[in-house]
Coordinates of C-alpha atoms in Angstrom, one line a residue:
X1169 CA -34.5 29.4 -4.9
X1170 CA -31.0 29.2 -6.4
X1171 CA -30.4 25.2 -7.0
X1172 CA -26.8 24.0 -6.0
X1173 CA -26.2 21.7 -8.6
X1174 CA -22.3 21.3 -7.7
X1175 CA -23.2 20.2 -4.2
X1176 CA -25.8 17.6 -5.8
X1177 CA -23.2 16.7 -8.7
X1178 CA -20.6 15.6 -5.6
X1179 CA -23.5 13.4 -3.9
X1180 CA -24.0 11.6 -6.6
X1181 CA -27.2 13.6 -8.6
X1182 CA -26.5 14.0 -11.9
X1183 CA -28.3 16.4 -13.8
X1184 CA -30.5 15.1 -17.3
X1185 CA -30.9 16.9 -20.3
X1186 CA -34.7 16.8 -18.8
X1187 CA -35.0 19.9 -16.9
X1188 CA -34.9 19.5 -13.1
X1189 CA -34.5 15.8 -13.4
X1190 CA -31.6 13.6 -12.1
X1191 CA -29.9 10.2 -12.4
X1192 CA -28.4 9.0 -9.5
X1193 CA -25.3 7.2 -9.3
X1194 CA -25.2 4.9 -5.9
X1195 CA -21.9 4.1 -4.7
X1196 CA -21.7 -0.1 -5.2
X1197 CA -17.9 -1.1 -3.8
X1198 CA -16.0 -4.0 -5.6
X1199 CA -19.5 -4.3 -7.7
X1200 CA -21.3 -6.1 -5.1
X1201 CA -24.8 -5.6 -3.5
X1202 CA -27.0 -7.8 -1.6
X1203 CA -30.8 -9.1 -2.2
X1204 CA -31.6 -6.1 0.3
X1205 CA -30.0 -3.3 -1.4
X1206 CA -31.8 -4.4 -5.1
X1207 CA -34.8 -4.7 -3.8
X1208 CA -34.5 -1.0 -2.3
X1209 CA -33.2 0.2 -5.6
X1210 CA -35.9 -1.0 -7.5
X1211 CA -38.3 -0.1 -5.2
X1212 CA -37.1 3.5 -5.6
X1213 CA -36.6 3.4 -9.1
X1214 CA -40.4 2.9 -9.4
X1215 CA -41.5 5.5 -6.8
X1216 CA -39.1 8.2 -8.0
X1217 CA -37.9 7.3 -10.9
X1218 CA -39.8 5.4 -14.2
X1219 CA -39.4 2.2 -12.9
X1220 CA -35.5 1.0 -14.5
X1221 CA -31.9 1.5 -13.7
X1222 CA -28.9 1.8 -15.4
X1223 CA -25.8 -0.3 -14.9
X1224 CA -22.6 1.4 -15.1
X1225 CA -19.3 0.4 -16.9
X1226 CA -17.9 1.0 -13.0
X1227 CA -20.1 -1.3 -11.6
X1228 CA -22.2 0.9 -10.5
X1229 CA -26.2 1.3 -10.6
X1230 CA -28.0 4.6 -11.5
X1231 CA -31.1 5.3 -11.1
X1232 CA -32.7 7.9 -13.3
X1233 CA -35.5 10.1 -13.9
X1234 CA -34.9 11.4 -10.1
X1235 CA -37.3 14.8 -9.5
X1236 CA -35.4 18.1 -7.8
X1237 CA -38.4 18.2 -5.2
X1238 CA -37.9 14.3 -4.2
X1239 CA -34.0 14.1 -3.7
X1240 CA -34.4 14.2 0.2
X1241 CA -37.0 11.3 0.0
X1242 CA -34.9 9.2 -2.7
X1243 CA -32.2 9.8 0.0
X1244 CA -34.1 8.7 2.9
X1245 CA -35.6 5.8 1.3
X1246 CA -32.3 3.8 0.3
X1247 CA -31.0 4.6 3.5
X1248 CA -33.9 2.3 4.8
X1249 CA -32.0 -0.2 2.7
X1250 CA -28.7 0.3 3.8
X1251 CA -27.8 2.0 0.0
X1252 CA -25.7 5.7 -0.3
X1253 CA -25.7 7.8 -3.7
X1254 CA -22.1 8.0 -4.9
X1255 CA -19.8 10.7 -5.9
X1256 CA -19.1 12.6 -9.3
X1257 CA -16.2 15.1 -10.1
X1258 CA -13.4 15.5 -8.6
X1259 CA -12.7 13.2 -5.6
X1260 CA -12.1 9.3 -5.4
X1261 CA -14.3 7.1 -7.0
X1262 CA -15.9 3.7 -6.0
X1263 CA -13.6 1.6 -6.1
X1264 CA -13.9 -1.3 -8.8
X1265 CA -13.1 -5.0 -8.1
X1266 CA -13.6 -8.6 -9.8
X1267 CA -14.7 -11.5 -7.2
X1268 CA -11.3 -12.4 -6.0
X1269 CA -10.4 -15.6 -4.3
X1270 CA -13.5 -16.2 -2.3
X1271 CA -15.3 -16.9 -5.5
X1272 CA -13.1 -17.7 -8.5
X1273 CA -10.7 -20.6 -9.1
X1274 CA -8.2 -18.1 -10.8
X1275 CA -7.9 -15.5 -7.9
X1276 CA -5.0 -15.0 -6.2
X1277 CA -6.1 -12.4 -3.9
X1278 CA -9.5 -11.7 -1.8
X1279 CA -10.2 -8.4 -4.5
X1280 CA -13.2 -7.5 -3.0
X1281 CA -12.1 -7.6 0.5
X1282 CA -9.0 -5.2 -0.8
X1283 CA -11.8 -3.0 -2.0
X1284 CA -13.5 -2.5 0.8
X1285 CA -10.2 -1.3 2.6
X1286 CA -9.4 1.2 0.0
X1287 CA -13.1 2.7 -0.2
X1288 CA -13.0 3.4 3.5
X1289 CA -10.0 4.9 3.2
X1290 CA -10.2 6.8 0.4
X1291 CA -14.1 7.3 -0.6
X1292 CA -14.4 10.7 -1.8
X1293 CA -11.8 11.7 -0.8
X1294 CA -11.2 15.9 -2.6
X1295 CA -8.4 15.8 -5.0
X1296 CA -7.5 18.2 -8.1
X1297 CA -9.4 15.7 -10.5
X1298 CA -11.3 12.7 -10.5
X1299 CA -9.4 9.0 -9.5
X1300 CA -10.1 6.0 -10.0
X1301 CA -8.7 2.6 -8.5
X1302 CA -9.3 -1.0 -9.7
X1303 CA -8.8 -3.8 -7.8
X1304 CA -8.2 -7.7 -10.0
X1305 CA -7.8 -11.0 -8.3
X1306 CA -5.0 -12.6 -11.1
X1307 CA -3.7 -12.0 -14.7
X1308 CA -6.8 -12.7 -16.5
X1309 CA -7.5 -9.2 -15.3
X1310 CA -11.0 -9.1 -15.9
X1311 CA -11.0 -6.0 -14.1
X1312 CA -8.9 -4.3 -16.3
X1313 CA -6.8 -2.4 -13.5
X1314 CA -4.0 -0.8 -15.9
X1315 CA -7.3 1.5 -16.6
X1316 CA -7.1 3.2 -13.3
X1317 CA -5.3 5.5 -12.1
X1318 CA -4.2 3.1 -9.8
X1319 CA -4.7 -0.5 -10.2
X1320 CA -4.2 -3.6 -8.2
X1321 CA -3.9 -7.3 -9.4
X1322 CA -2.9 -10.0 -7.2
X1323 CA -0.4 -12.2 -7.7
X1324 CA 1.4 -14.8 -6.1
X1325 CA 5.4 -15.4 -5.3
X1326 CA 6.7 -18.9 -5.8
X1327 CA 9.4 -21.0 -4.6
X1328 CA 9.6 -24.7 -5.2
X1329 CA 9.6 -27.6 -3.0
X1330 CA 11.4 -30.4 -4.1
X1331 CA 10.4 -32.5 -1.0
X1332 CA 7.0 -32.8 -2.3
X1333 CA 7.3 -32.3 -5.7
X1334 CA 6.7 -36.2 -7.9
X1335 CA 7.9 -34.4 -10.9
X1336 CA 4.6 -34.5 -13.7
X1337 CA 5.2 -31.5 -15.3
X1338 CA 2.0 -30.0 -15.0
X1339 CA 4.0 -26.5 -13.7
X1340 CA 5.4 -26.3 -17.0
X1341 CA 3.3 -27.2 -19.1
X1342 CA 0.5 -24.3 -17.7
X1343 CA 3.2 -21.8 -17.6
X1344 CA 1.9 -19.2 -20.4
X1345 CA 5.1 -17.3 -19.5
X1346 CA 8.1 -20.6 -20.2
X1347 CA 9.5 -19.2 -16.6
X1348 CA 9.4 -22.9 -15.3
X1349 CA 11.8 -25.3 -16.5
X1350 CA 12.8 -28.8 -15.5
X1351 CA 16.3 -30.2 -15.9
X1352 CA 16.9 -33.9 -14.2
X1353 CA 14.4 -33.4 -11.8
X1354 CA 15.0 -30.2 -10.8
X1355 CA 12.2 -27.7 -11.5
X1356 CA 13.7 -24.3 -11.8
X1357 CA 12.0 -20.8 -12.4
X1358 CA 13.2 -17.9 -14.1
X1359 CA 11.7 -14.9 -12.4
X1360 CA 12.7 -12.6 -14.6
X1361 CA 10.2 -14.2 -17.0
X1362 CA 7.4 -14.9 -14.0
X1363 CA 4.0 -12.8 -14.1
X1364 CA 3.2 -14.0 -10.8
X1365 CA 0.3 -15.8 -12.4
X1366 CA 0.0 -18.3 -9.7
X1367 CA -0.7 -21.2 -12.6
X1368 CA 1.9 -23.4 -11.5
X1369 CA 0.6 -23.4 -8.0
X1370 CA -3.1 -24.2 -8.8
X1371 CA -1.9 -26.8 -11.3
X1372 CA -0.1 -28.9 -8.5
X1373 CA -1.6 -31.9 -7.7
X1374 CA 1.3 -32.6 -4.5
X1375 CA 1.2 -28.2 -3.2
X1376 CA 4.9 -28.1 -4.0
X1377 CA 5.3 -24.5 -3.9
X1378 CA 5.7 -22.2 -1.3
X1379 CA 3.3 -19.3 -2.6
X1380 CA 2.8 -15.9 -1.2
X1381 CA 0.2 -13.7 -2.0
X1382 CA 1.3 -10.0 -3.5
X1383 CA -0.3 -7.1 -4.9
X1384 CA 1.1 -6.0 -8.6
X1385 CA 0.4 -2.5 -8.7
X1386 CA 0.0 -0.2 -11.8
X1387 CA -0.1 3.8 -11.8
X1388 CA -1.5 6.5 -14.1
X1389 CA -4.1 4.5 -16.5
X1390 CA -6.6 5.8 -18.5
X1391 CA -9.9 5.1 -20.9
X1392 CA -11.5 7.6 -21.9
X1393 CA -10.9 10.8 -24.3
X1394 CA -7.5 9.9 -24.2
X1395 CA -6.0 5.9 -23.7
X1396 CA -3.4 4.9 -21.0
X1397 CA -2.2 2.1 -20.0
X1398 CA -1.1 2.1 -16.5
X1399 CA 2.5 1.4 -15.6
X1400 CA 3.9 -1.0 -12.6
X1401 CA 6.8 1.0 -11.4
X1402 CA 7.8 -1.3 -8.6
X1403 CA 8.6 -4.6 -7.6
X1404 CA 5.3 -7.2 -6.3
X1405 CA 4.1 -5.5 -3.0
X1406 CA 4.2 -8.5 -0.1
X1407 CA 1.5 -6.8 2.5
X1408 CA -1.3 -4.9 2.7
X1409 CA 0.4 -2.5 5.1
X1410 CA 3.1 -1.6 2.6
X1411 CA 0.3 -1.6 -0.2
X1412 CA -1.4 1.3 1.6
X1413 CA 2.0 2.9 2.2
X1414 CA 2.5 3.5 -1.5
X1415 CA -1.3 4.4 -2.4
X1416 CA -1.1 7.0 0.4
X1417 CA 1.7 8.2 -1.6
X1418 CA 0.7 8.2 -4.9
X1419 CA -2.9 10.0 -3.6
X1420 CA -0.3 12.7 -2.1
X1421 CA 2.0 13.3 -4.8
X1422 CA -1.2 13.7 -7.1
X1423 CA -2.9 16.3 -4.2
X1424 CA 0.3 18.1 -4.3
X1425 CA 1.3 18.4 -7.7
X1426 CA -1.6 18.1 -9.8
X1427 CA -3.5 21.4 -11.7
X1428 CA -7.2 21.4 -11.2
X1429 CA -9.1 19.5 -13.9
X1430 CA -5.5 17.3 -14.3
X1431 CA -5.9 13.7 -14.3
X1432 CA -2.8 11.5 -12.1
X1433 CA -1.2 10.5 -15.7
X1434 CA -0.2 13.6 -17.1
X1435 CA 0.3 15.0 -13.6
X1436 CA 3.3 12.2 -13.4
X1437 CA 4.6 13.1 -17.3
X1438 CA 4.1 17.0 -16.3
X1439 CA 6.7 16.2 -12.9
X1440 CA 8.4 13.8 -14.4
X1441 CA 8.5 10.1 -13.6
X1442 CA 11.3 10.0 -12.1
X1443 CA 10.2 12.0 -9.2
X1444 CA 7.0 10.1 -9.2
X1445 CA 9.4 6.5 -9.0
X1446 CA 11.3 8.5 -6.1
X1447 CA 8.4 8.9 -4.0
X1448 CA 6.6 5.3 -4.1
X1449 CA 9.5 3.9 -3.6
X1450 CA 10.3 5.6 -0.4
X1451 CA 6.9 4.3 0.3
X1452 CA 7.5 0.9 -0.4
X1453 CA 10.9 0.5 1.5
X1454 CA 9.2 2.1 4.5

């Protein structure tokens, strides 16, 4: 019997140069799995595999070594552990995220929560060519978003508040940026020069800042046989509603415009950019 090896490729089976043997890549959102899930892994991994797994640079596990004639078993047995393979070729990806807020000191947004929203509403979703999103709770980026083909850092907004403000000097002296400056009192920020870091916040022993969590969102990056740096093409994005307003668009301008086997970078340089700008802006203004 013929084997399908497309249809295997797009659940996650992965062929090996070892004839009718497979690695399979398990789809592990924002890089997180419970006690539950390892456990299943590894108990798979030494029934059906030879016993070890492989961790991804996507935060992802494989497990290889995986027989033709068991694939319906490995299936069934991680679904006893509430696991699922993943996807390969072209289609969305798992999407990627650091530990966001809930964990870290430094995040500004709840990254893996953001994650989780944009899997389920993207996940495999068919395109002309693999893409990838990235999802990064603050500027240290240890994400690396401007890799994807669409990345997302949180950031924050700030405005001070002199009514609360006793005037130390901390929010300038963290500022990596020199966007805060005080002059007789009077702390003052130059926005122009503000990465949204959030520093000055965190730093504030008295809260005098009104902060807002946004989303700084880069398009069209790249790491592999060629380098990209994704670009952020619009101003801080204030809700998650107008967040998924311009990812929506950016999936459709790529499903629309894109040749097969095109990744979203050279589909926007192909079209041009300024037609790309056009149409996430319309997004973002609603």
């Amino acid at each position: 019997m013929a084997v399908d090896y497309a249809t295997l490729k797009k659940g996650g089976f992965m062929r090996q140069k070892q004839k009718n043997n497979f690695s399979l890549r398990l789809a592990v959102v924002g890089g997180h799995l419970t006690a539950e899930n390892l456990a299943k892994v590894a108990e798979v991994a030494e029934k059906y595999g030879d016993g070890h797994v492989h961790l991804t640079s996507r935060q992802s596990l494989e497990i290889p070594f995986i027989k033709l004639e068991d694939i319906d078993a490995v299936k069934a047995a991680l679904a006893e552990g509430d696991v699922r393979p993943g996807v390969c070729g072209p289609r969305v990806r798992t999407v990627t995220a650091c530990q966001g807020n809930q964990i870290c000191p430094s995040g500004n947004i709840d990254s893996y929560d953001i994650a989780k929203k944009l899997d389920a509403r993207y996940y495999a979703k068919e395109l002309p060519h693999k893409f990838k999103f990235g999802v990064t709770g603050c500027q240290n980026n240890c994400l690396k978003t401007e890799e994807n083909d669409v990345g997302v850092k949180g950031g924050v907004n700030v405005a001070w508040k002199e009514e609360t403000c006793i005037g130390c000097g901390l929010c300038k002296k963290v500022c990596r940026e020199n966007a805060v400056t005080i002059t007789d009192g009077k702390v003052s920020v130059d926005y122009d020069k503000c990465n949204h870091c959030g520093r000055c916040v965190k730093s504030c022993p008295t809260d005098a800042w009104d902060a807002k969590e946004v989303f700084l969102v880069s398009f069209g990056g790249l790491f592999g046989n060629k380098i990209n740096k994704g670009t952020e093409y619009l101003p801080p994005v204030t809700s998650e509603e107008q967040l998924f307003r311009v990812t929506d668009a950016a999936l459709d301008f790529f499903r629309e415009h894109a040749n097969a086997g095109e990744r979203f970078k050279f589909t926007i340089d192909r079209i041009g950019e300024e037609k790309f700008i056009k149409v996430i802006e319309e997004a973002y203004n609603g």
